[in-house]
CSV table of C-alpha atoms in Angstrom, one decimal:
chain,number,residue,atom,x,y,z
A,1,MET,CA,211.9,76.3,15.9
A,2,LYS,CA,210.1,79.6,15.5
A,3,ILE,CA,211.0,82.2,12.9
A,4,TYR,CA,209.5,85.7,12.5
A,5,VAL,CA,209.4,86.8,8.8
A,6,LYS,CA,208.9,90.4,7.6
A,7,TYR,CA,208.4,91.7,4.1
A,8,PHE,CA,208.9,95.3,3.0
A,9,ALA,CA,208.1,97.5,0.0
A,10,SER,CA,207.8,95.6,-3.4
A,11,VAL,CA,208.5,92.3,-1.7
A,12,ARG,CA,205.5,92.8,0.6
A,13,ASP,CA,203.3,93.6,-2.4
A,14,ILE,CA,204.4,90.3,-4.0
A,15,MET,CA,203.9,88.3,-0.9
A,16,GLY,CA,200.6,89.8,-0.2
A,17,LYS,CA,201.4,90.3,3.6
A,18,ASP,CA,203.8,92.2,5.7
A,19,SER,CA,204.8,89.5,8.1
A,20,GLU,CA,204.2,85.9,9.2
A,21,ASP,CA,205.3,83.6,12.0
A,22,LEU,CA,206.6,80.2,11.0
A,23,LYS,CA,207.4,77.0,12.7
A,24,ILE,CA,210.1,75.0,10.9
A,25,GLU,CA,211.4,71.6,11.8
A,26,THR,CA,215.1,71.8,10.6
A,27,SER,CA,217.4,74.8,10.4
A,28,LEU,CA,217.3,76.5,7.0
A,29,SER,CA,219.5,79.0,5.4
A,30,ALA,CA,218.1,82.4,4.5
A,31,ASN,CA,218.1,81.4,0.9
A,32,GLU,CA,216.4,78.0,1.5
A,33,LEU,CA,213.6,79.8,3.5
A,34,TRP,CA,213.1,82.3,0.7
A,35,LYS,CA,212.9,79.6,-1.9
A,36,SER,CA,210.3,77.7,0.2
A,37,LEU,CA,208.2,80.8,0.8
A,38,THR,CA,208.1,81.8,-2.9
A,39,VAL,CA,207.4,78.5,-4.6
A,40,GLY,CA,205.3,79.3,-7.7
A,41,LYS,CA,205.7,83.1,-7.2
A,42,LYS,CA,207.4,85.4,-9.7
A,43,THR,CA,210.0,87.0,-7.4
A,44,PRO,CA,212.2,90.0,-8.1
A,45,ILE,CA,215.8,89.5,-9.1
A,46,ARG,CA,217.2,91.6,-6.3
A,47,VAL,CA,216.3,90.8,-2.7
A,48,LEU,CA,218.2,91.7,0.4
A,49,VAL,CA,217.9,89.8,3.6
A,50,ALA,CA,218.4,90.9,7.2
A,51,VAL,CA,218.4,88.8,10.4
A,52,ASN,CA,217.8,90.5,13.7
A,53,HIS,CA,218.3,93.9,12.1
A,54,GLU,CA,221.6,93.0,10.5
A,55,TYR,CA,222.3,92.3,6.8
A,56,VAL,CA,223.3,88.7,6.3
A,57,ASP,CA,224.3,86.7,3.2
A,58,LYS,CA,222.1,84.1,1.7
A,59,ASN,CA,223.8,81.2,3.4
A,60,PHE,CA,223.1,82.5,6.9
A,61,LYS,CA,221.7,79.6,9.0
A,62,LEU,CA,218.6,80.6,10.9
A,63,LYS,CA,218.2,79.9,14.7
A,64,ASN,CA,215.2,79.6,16.9
A,65,GLY,CA,213.6,83.0,17.5
A,66,ASP,CA,215.2,84.8,14.7
A,67,GLU,CA,213.5,87.7,12.9
A,68,ILE,CA,214.2,87.6,9.2
A,69,ALA,CA,213.3,90.3,6.7
A,70,PHE,CA,213.2,90.2,2.9
A,71,PHE,CA,213.2,93.5,0.9
A,72,PRO,CA,214.4,95.2,-2.3
A,73,PRO,CA,217.5,97.4,-2.5
A,74,VAL,CA,217.0,100.5,-0.3
A,75,THR,CA,216.2,103.9,-1.8
A,76,GLY,CA,216.2,106.4,1.1
A,77,GLY,CA,217.7,109.9,1.4
H,1,MET,CA,224.1,112.3,18.5
H,2,LYS,CA,220.6,112.6,17.3
H,3,ILE,CA,218.9,110.0,15.1
H,4,GLU,CA,215.2,110.5,14.4
H,5,ILE,CA,212.5,109.0,12.1
H,6,MET,CA,209.7,111.5,11.5
H,7,ASN,CA,206.2,110.6,10.5
H,8,GLU,CA,205.1,114.3,10.2
H,9,LYS,CA,206.4,117.1,8.0
H,10,PHE,CA,209.3,118.8,9.7
H,11,ASP,CA,211.5,121.9,9.3
H,12,PRO,CA,215.1,120.6,9.0
H,13,TRP,CA,216.6,124.0,9.8
H,14,GLN,CA,214.6,124.5,12.9
H,15,SER,CA,215.5,120.9,14.0
H,16,LEU,CA,219.1,121.8,13.5
H,17,VAL,CA,219.0,125.0,15.4
H,18,ASP,CA,217.1,123.3,18.3
H,19,TYR,CA,219.6,120.5,18.5
H,20,LYS,CA,222.6,123.0,18.4
H,21,LYS,CA,221.0,125.2,21.0
H,22,ASN,CA,219.7,122.6,23.4
H,23,VAL,CA,222.3,119.8,23.1
H,24,LEU,CA,225.6,120.9,21.5
H,25,GLN,CA,225.2,124.5,22.7
H,26,ASN,CA,228.0,127.1,22.2
H,27,ASN,CA,230.9,124.6,22.0
H,28,PRO,CA,234.0,126.7,21.2
H,29,LYS,CA,235.8,123.7,19.8
H,30,ILE,CA,233.4,123.7,16.8
H,31,GLY,CA,234.9,125.5,13.8
H,32,ALA,CA,232.9,123.8,11.0
H,33,THR,CA,229.3,122.7,10.4
H,34,SER,CA,228.4,120.8,7.2
H,35,VAL,CA,224.7,120.2,6.5
H,36,PHE,CA,222.9,118.4,3.8
H,37,VAL,CA,219.1,118.5,3.2
H,38,GLY,CA,217.3,116.4,0.6
H,39,THR,CA,213.9,117.4,-0.6
H,40,VAL,CA,211.2,115.8,-2.8
H,41,ARG,CA,211.4,117.0,-6.4
H,42,ASP,CA,208.5,117.1,-8.8
H,43,PHE,CA,210.3,115.1,-11.5
H,44,ASN,CA,212.2,111.8,-11.4
H,45,ASP,CA,213.4,109.7,-14.3
H,46,ASP,CA,211.5,112.1,-16.7
H,47,GLU,CA,208.2,111.5,-15.0
H,48,GLU,CA,206.2,114.1,-13.0
H,49,VAL,CA,206.0,113.1,-9.3
H,50,GLN,CA,202.7,114.0,-7.6
H,51,ASN,CA,203.6,112.6,-4.2
H,52,MET,CA,205.6,109.9,-2.5
H,53,GLU,CA,205.4,107.3,0.2
H,54,LEU,CA,208.5,106.6,2.3
H,55,GLU,CA,208.6,103.3,4.2
H,56,HIS,CA,211.2,102.0,6.6
H,57,TYR,CA,212.0,99.0,8.8
H,58,PRO,CA,211.5,100.2,12.4
H,59,GLY,CA,214.3,99.2,14.6
H,60,MET,CA,216.7,98.2,11.8
H,61,THR,CA,216.7,101.7,10.2
H,62,GLU,CA,217.5,103.5,13.5
H,63,LYS,CA,220.3,100.9,14.2
H,64,TYR,CA,221.9,101.5,10.8
H,65,LEU,CA,221.7,105.3,11.0
H,66,GLU,CA,223.3,105.1,14.4
H,67,ASP,CA,226.1,102.8,13.1
H,68,ILE,CA,226.7,105.1,10.1
H,69,VAL,CA,227.0,108.2,12.3
H,70,ASN,CA,229.3,106.4,14.8
H,71,ALA,CA,231.5,105.3,11.9
H,72,ALA,CA,231.8,109.0,10.8
H,73,ILE,CA,232.6,110.1,14.3
H,74,LYS,CA,235.4,107.5,14.5
H,75,LYS,CA,236.8,108.1,11.0
H,76,TYR,CA,236.7,111.9,10.9
H,77,LYS,CA,236.8,112.7,14.6
H,78,ILE,CA,233.7,114.8,14.3
H,79,ILE,CA,232.4,116.3,17.5
H,80,ASP,CA,228.8,115.3,16.8
H,81,GLY,CA,226.4,114.2,14.1
H,82,LEU,CA,222.6,114.4,13.4
H,83,VAL,CA,220.3,112.5,11.0
H,84,ILE,CA,216.6,113.1,10.7
H,85,HIS,CA,214.6,111.2,8.0
H,86,ARG,CA,211.0,111.5,7.0
H,87,VAL,CA,208.7,108.5,6.4
H,88,GLY,CA,205.1,108.4,5.4
H,89,ALA,CA,203.3,110.6,2.7
H,90,LEU,CA,205.4,113.4,1.2
H,91,GLU,CA,204.9,116.0,-1.5
H,92,PRO,CA,207.2,117.9,-3.8
H,93,THR,CA,209.3,120.5,-1.8
H,94,ASP,CA,208.9,118.5,1.4
H,95,PRO,CA,212.2,117.8,3.3
H,96,ILE,CA,213.1,114.1,3.3
H,97,VAL,CA,216.4,114.1,5.2
H,98,ILE,CA,218.8,116.3,7.1
H,99,VAL,CA,222.4,115.2,7.9
H,100,ALA,CA,224.7,117.5,9.9
H,101,SER,CA,228.3,117.1,11.2
H,102,TRP,CA,230.2,119.3,13.5
H,103,SER,CA,234.0,119.4,13.7
H,104,GLU,CA,237.0,121.5,14.4
H,105,HIS,CA,238.1,121.8,10.8
H,106,ARG,CA,236.1,122.0,7.6
H,107,ASP,CA,237.6,119.0,5.8
H,108,ASN,CA,236.3,116.6,8.4
H,109,ALA,CA,232.8,118.1,8.5
H,110,PHE,CA,232.5,118.1,4.7
H,111,ASN,CA,233.7,114.4,4.5
H,112,ALA,CA,231.6,113.2,7.4
H,113,THR,CA,228.3,114.6,6.0
H,114,ARG,CA,229.0,113.3,2.6
H,115,ASP,CA,229.9,109.8,3.9
H,116,ILE,CA,226.8,109.7,6.1
H,117,MET,CA,224.6,110.5,3.1
H,118,GLU,CA,226.2,108.0,0.9
H,119,ALA,CA,226.0,105.2,3.5
H,120,LEU,CA,222.4,106.2,4.3
H,121,LYS,CA,221.5,105.8,0.7
H,122,ALA,CA,223.3,102.5,0.3
H,123,GLU,CA,222.4,100.8,3.6
H,124,ALA,CA,219.6,102.3,5.6
H,125,PRO,CA,216.4,100.4,5.0
H,126,PHE,CA,214.1,103.1,3.5
H,127,TRP,CA,212.0,102.6,0.3
H,128,LYS,CA,210.4,105.3,-1.8
H,129,LYS,CA,207.2,104.8,-3.8
H,130,GLU,CA,206.3,107.5,-6.2
H,131,SER,CA,202.9,108.5,-7.5
H,132,THR,CA,203.1,109.6,-11.1
H,133,ASN,CA,200.7,110.1,-14.0
H,134,ASN,CA,201.2,106.4,-14.7
H,135,GLY,CA,200.3,105.3,-11.2
H,136,PHE,CA,202.5,104.1,-8.3
H,137,ARG,CA,206.0,102.8,-8.7
H,138,TRP,CA,208.7,101.7,-6.3
H,139,VAL,CA,211.8,103.7,-6.9
H,140,GLU,CA,214.9,101.7,-8.2
H,141,PRO,CA,218.3,102.5,-6.8
H,142,THR,CA,220.3,104.9,-9.1
H,143,ILE,CA,222.9,103.1,-11.2
H,144,GLY,CA,226.3,103.5,-9.6
H,145,GLU,CA,224.7,104.0,-6.2
H,146,GLU,CA,224.0,100.3,-5.5
H,147,ASN,CA,225.2,98.9,-2.2
H,148,ASN,CA,227.5,95.9,-1.8
H,149,ILE,CA,225.1,94.0,0.3
H,150,ASP,CA,224.7,90.4,-0.6
H,151,GLU,CA,221.5,89.5,-2.5
H,152,ILE,CA,219.5,86.4,-2.5
Y,1,MET,CA,222.4,134.6,-5.7
Y,2,LYS,CA,223.1,136.4,-2.5
Y,3,ILE,CA,226.5,137.8,-1.5
Y,4,GLU,CA,226.7,139.8,1.7
Y,5,ILE,CA,229.4,141.2,4.0
Y,6,MET,CA,228.1,141.6,7.5
Y,7,ASN,CA,229.5,144.0,10.1
Y,8,GLU,CA,227.2,142.7,12.9
Y,9,LYS,CA,226.8,139.3,14.4
Y,10,PHE,CA,224.3,137.3,12.3
Y,11,ASP,CA,222.4,134.0,12.6
Y,12,PRO,CA,223.5,132.0,9.5
Y,13,TRP,CA,220.5,129.6,9.7
Y,14,GLN,CA,218.0,132.4,9.9
Y,15,SER,CA,219.7,134.1,6.9
Y,16,LEU,CA,219.4,130.8,5.0
Y,17,VAL,CA,215.8,130.3,5.9
Y,18,ASP,CA,214.9,133.9,5.0
Y,19,TYR,CA,216.6,133.7,1.6
Y,20,LYS,CA,215.0,130.3,0.8
Y,21,LYS,CA,211.6,131.6,1.8
Y,22,ASN,CA,211.7,135.0,0.2
Y,23,VAL,CA,213.8,134.5,-2.9
Y,24,LEU,CA,214.2,130.8,-3.9
Y,25,GLN,CA,210.8,129.9,-2.4
Y,26,ASN,CA,209.4,126.4,-2.8
Y,27,ASN,CA,211.2,125.5,-6.0
Y,28,PRO,CA,210.2,121.9,-6.8
Y,29,LYS,CA,213.3,121.5,-9.0
Y,30,ILE,CA,215.5,121.6,-5.8
Y,31,GLY,CA,216.4,118.1,-4.5
Y,32,ALA,CA,219.6,118.9,-2.6
Y,33,THR,CA,220.8,121.7,-0.3
Y,34,SER,CA,224.4,121.7,0.9
Y,35,VAL,CA,225.4,124.2,3.6
Y,36,PHE,CA,228.7,125.0,5.3
Y,37,VAL,CA,229.0,127.3,8.3
Y,38,GLY,CA,232.4,128.3,9.8
Y,39,THR,CA,232.6,129.6,13.4
Y,40,VAL,CA,235.3,131.1,15.5
Y,41,ARG,CA,237.1,128.5,17.7
Y,42,ASP,CA,238.8,129.3,21.0
Y,43,PHE,CA,242.0,127.7,19.9
Y,44,ASN,CA,244.2,128.1,16.9
Y,45,ASP,CA,247.8,126.8,16.4
Y,46,ASP,CA,247.9,125.7,20.1
Y,47,GLU,CA,247.0,129.2,21.4
Y,48,GLU,CA,243.9,130.3,23.1
Y,49,VAL,CA,242.0,132.8,21.0
Y,50,GLN,CA,240.1,135.5,23.0
Y,51,ASN,CA,238.7,137.4,20.0
Y,52,MET,CA,239.3,138.1,16.4
Y,53,GLU,CA,239.2,141.0,13.9
Y,54,LEU,CA,238.2,140.3,10.3
Y,55,GLU,CA,239.2,142.8,7.7
Y,56,HIS,CA,238.2,142.9,4.0
Y,57,TYR,CA,238.7,144.9,0.9
Y,58,PRO,CA,235.3,146.5,0.1
Y,59,GLY,CA,234.5,146.1,-3.5
Y,60,MET,CA,237.1,143.6,-4.4
Y,61,THR,CA,235.8,141.1,-1.8
Y,62,GLU,CA,232.2,141.2,-3.1
Y,63,LYS,CA,233.4,140.9,-6.7
Y,64,TYR,CA,235.5,137.8,-5.9
Y,65,LEU,CA,232.7,136.1,-4.0
Y,66,GLU,CA,230.3,136.8,-6.9
Y,67,ASP,CA,232.8,135.4,-9.4
Y,68,ILE,CA,233.3,132.3,-7.2
Y,69,VAL,CA,229.6,131.6,-6.9
Y,70,ASN,CA,229.1,132.2,-10.6
Y,71,ALA,CA,231.9,129.7,-11.4
Y,72,ALA,CA,230.1,127.1,-9.2
Y,73,ILE,CA,226.8,127.8,-10.9
Y,74,LYS,CA,228.4,127.2,-14.3
Y,75,LYS,CA,230.5,124.2,-13.3
Y,76,TYR,CA,227.9,122.3,-11.3
Y,77,LYS,CA,224.7,123.6,-12.8
Y,78,ILE,CA,223.5,124.5,-9.3
Y,79,ILE,CA,220.2,126.4,-9.2
Y,80,ASP,CA,221.5,129.0,-6.8
Y,81,GLY,CA,224.2,129.9,-4.3
Y,82,LEU,CA,224.6,132.1,-1.2
Y,83,VAL,CA,227.6,133.5,0.7
Y,84,ILE,CA,227.4,135.6,3.8
Y,85,HIS,CA,230.7,136.5,5.5
Y,86,ARG,CA,231.3,138.4,8.7
Y,87,VAL,CA,233.9,141.3,9.2
Y,88,GLY,CA,234.7,143.3,12.3
Y,89,ALA,CA,235.1,142.1,15.8
Y,90,LEU,CA,234.2,138.4,16.5
Y,91,GLU,CA,234.3,136.1,19.5
Y,92,PRO,CA,234.6,132.4,19.9
Y,93,THR,CA,231.4,130.6,18.8
Y,94,ASP,CA,230.5,133.5,16.5
Y,95,PRO,CA,229.6,132.5,12.9
Y,96,ILE,CA,232.2,133.7,10.4
Y,97,VAL,CA,230.7,132.5,7.1
Y,98,ILE,CA,227.8,130.6,5.6
Y,99,VAL,CA,227.9,129.0,2.1
Y,100,ALA,CA,224.9,127.3,0.6
Y,101,SER,CA,224.2,125.6,-2.8
Y,102,TRP,CA,220.9,124.4,-4.1
Y,103,SER,CA,220.7,121.8,-6.9
Y,104,GLU,CA,218.7,119.0,-8.4
Y,105,HIS,CA,221.0,116.2,-7.2
Y,106,ARG,CA,223.2,115.9,-4.2
Y,107,ASP,CA,226.6,115.5,-5.9
Y,108,ASN,CA,226.5,118.9,-7.4
Y,109,ALA,CA,225.3,120.6,-4.2
Y,110,PHE,CA,228.1,119.0,-2.2
Y,111,ASN,CA,230.8,119.8,-4.8
Y,112,ALA,CA,229.6,123.4,-5.3
Y,113,THR,CA,229.6,124.2,-1.6
Y,114,ARG,CA,233.0,122.7,-1.1
Y,115,ASP,CA,234.5,124.5,-4.2
Y,116,ILE,CA,233.1,127.8,-3.1
Y,117,MET,CA,234.6,127.4,0.4
Y,118,GLU,CA,238.0,126.4,-1.0
Y,119,ALA,CA,238.0,129.3,-3.5
Y,120,LEU,CA,236.8,131.8,-0.8
Y,121,LYS,CA,239.7,130.8,1.5
Y,122,ALA,CA,242.3,131.0,-1.4
Y,123,GLU,CA,241.1,134.1,-3.2
Y,124,ALA,CA,238.6,136.3,-1.4
Y,125,PRO,CA,240.4,139.3,0.3
Y,126,PHE,CA,239.7,138.7,4.0
Y,127,TRP,CA,242.3,138.8,6.8
Y,128,LYS,CA,242.0,137.5,10.3
Y,129,LYS,CA,243.8,139.0,13.3
Y,130,GLU,CA,243.6,137.0,16.5
Y,131,SER,CA,243.9,138.3,20.0
Y,132,THR,CA,245.7,135.7,22.2
Y,133,ASN,CA,247.5,135.6,25.6
Y,134,ASN,CA,250.6,136.8,23.6
Y,135,GLY,CA,248.9,139.8,22.1
Y,136,PHE,CA,247.6,140.3,18.5
Y,137,ARG,CA,248.8,138.3,15.5
Y,138,TRP,CA,247.7,138.2,11.9
Y,139,VAL,CA,246.7,134.7,10.9
Y,140,GLU,CA,248.9,133.0,8.4
Y,141,PRO,CA,247.4,130.8,5.6
Y,142,THR,CA,247.3,127.1,6.5
Y,143,ILE,CA,250.1,125.2,4.8
Y,144,GLY,CA,248.6,123.4,1.8
Y,145,GLU,CA,245.8,126.0,1.5
Y,146,GLU,CA,247.9,128.6,-0.3
Y,147,ASN,CA,246.5,130.2,-3.4
Y,148,ASN,CA,248.3,130.3,-6.7
Y,149,ILE,CA,248.1,134.0,-6.9
Y,150,ASP,CA,251.3,135.7,-8.1
Y,151,GLU,CA,253.3,137.4,-5.3
Y,152,ILE,CA,255.6,140.3,-5.4
Q,1,MET,CA,249.5,160.1,-14.0
Q,2,LYS,CA,247.5,159.5,-10.8
Q,3,ILE,CA,247.6,156.2,-8.9
Q,4,TYR,CA,245.5,155.3,-5.8
Q,5,VAL,CA,247.3,153.0,-3.5
Q,6,LYS,CA,245.7,150.8,-0.7
Q,7,TYR,CA,247.3,148.7,2.0
Q,8,PHE,CA,245.5,146.0,4.0
Q,9,ALA,CA,246.2,143.9,7.1
Q,10,SER,CA,249.9,143.4,8.0
Q,11,VAL,CA,251.0,145.5,5.0
Q,12,ARG,CA,249.0,148.5,6.3
Q,13,ASP,CA,250.7,148.0,9.7
Q,14,ILE,CA,254.1,148.1,8.1
Q,15,MET,CA,253.3,151.1,5.8
Q,16,GLY,CA,251.7,153.0,8.7
Q,17,LYS,CA,248.7,154.1,6.6
Q,18,ASP,CA,245.8,152.5,4.8
Q,19,SER,CA,246.0,154.4,1.5
Q,20,GLU,CA,247.8,157.2,-0.4
Q,21,ASP,CA,247.2,159.0,-3.7
Q,22,LEU,CA,250.4,159.3,-5.9
Q,23,LYS,CA,251.4,161.3,-8.9
Q,24,ILE,CA,254.0,159.5,-10.9
Q,25,GLU,CA,255.8,160.7,-14.1
Q,26,THR,CA,256.4,157.5,-16.0
Q,27,SER,CA,254.4,154.2,-16.1
Q,28,LEU,CA,255.7,151.7,-13.5
Q,29,SER,CA,255.1,148.0,-13.0
Q,30,ALA,CA,253.3,146.9,-9.8
Q,31,ASN,CA,256.7,145.6,-8.6
Q,32,GLU,CA,258.6,148.8,-9.4
Q,33,LEU,CA,256.0,150.8,-7.5
Q,34,TRP,CA,256.2,148.5,-4.5
Q,35,LYS,CA,260.0,148.7,-4.4
Q,36,SER,CA,259.9,152.5,-4.5
Q,37,LEU,CA,257.3,152.7,-1.8
Q,38,THR,CA,259.2,150.4,0.6
Q,39,VAL,CA,262.7,151.7,0.2
Q,40,GLY,CA,264.4,151.2,3.6
Q,41,LYS,CA,261.4,149.3,5.1
Q,42,LYS,CA,261.5,145.7,6.2
Q,43,THR,CA,258.8,144.2,4.0
Q,44,PRO,CA,257.1,140.8,4.3
Q,45,ILE,CA,258.2,138.0,2.0
Q,46,ARG,CA,254.7,137.4,0.7
Q,47,VAL,CA,252.7,140.3,-0.8
Q,48,LEU,CA,249.8,140.0,-3.2
Q,49,VAL,CA,248.8,142.8,-5.5
Q,50,ALA,CA,245.5,143.7,-7.1
Q,51,VAL,CA,244.7,146.5,-9.6
Q,52,ASN,CA,241.1,147.7,-9.9
Q,53,HIS,CA,239.9,144.8,-7.8
Q,54,GLU,CA,241.6,142.1,-9.9
Q,55,TYR,CA,244.7,140.1,-8.9
Q,56,VAL,CA,247.6,141.0,-11.2
Q,57,ASP,CA,251.2,139.7,-11.5
Q,58,LYS,CA,254.1,141.8,-10.4
Q,59,ASN,CA,254.9,142.9,-14.0
Q,60,PHE,CA,251.5,144.5,-14.5
Q,61,LYS,CA,252.0,148.1,-16.0
Q,62,LEU,CA,250.0,150.7,-14.2
Q,63,LYS,CA,247.8,153.2,-16.1
Q,64,ASN,CA,246.5,156.6,-15.1
Q,65,GLY,CA,243.7,156.3,-12.6
Q,66,ASP,CA,244.4,152.8,-11.5
Q,67,GLU,CA,243.7,151.7,-7.9
Q,68,ILE,CA,246.4,149.3,-6.7
Q,69,ALA,CA,246.3,147.4,-3.5
Q,70,PHE,CA,249.1,145.5,-1.6
Q,71,PHE,CA,248.2,142.9,1.0
Q,72,PRO,CA,249.3,139.6,2.6
Q,73,PRO,CA,247.9,136.2,1.5
Q,74,VAL,CA,244.2,136.0,2.4
Q,75,THR,CA,242.9,134.1,5.4
Q,76,GLY,CA,239.1,134.4,5.3
Q,77,GLY,CA,236.4,131.7,5.8
């Protein structure tokens, strides 16, 4: 299945890119995907995750075609 | 309702007057208008701020702002609401955000504008990066203003 | 600070922009602006309102508005405050009052504008007289909004 | 002593005038003055009183030169 991954703000700085398209064999949770993407990286303590423009919890199971985004707590306004 | 993300410097009061004139018009049911405008200060956490970059998540940001205003319309029976938020490069004294609520009575307008601002700060995907004498830094959420969104 | 009683119809947003531009200017300490505008509605207490007369007590009204804004400056450390209030003959959709507070952080601006409006309604000597289909009537204070001022 | 009296809104309608200048022999309280001015008149239940642009309670003792105002509860904003 195909997954579209986006990174914003300090998470993008750490990942060194703003997005990537992935092909994965088995369905992963948001947390499992994050762990596999950040192996060997020093990651921030606080990361939020959204799938298809909605916040989800870390156990959310990804489906084919999902857009998943990882980013730090928001600071607008 | 108006939700807008602006890449260029804007005049929040002119935007408000234009929306009122062209869309809401002279609605005689409106008794109360409550407006909040946030602007860039030259100091934050005891450091001088020279300028600021504001980033957002196109698509998700607009969706959340719309949901937040719809929630205020439902909860406070406001007649209408407006949110305009800057992104891109900003300097001290530049407007960041305007929130406006129109209602029959003042209680609902006050409460709606405040709720929209609090929800915007907690949920809408925007990120501030400040340039100070010590270089760039991503702004951390203020203690006590954290959202309840699940974290990885 | 600006306190003004207006006999003629005014544009509250233009007054706000003028005061900001000419008096407060681009103060980089300001992070938050909270504004309330009250307008004449065409209905009150289930009766159609055709027009309205607003009376005040020259001298005492200005004194109370000044005291109210000074109290908000002291309590919420706001940088500045503005109140402009109409008197005379008004029609539905006409602006009655604008209150604005400027501060470093949004909490203080929100609270100051709200406190000023509540104190204005409870203490500032203004009286509304509405013209309805049943003739003129002096408006009664809303239940729950009465002041604590001693009565004869 | 001289006292300047003002009436506003519905109180002015009842009194049939907006002001009057009075000469009084002895010092009166705000309430005593109000009673003497409204003998035989149907007066509203709720009347506020201000002396020299400050709210006072009904027992406030008037002095020479005071401006006293009687009016209904305020309804601005």
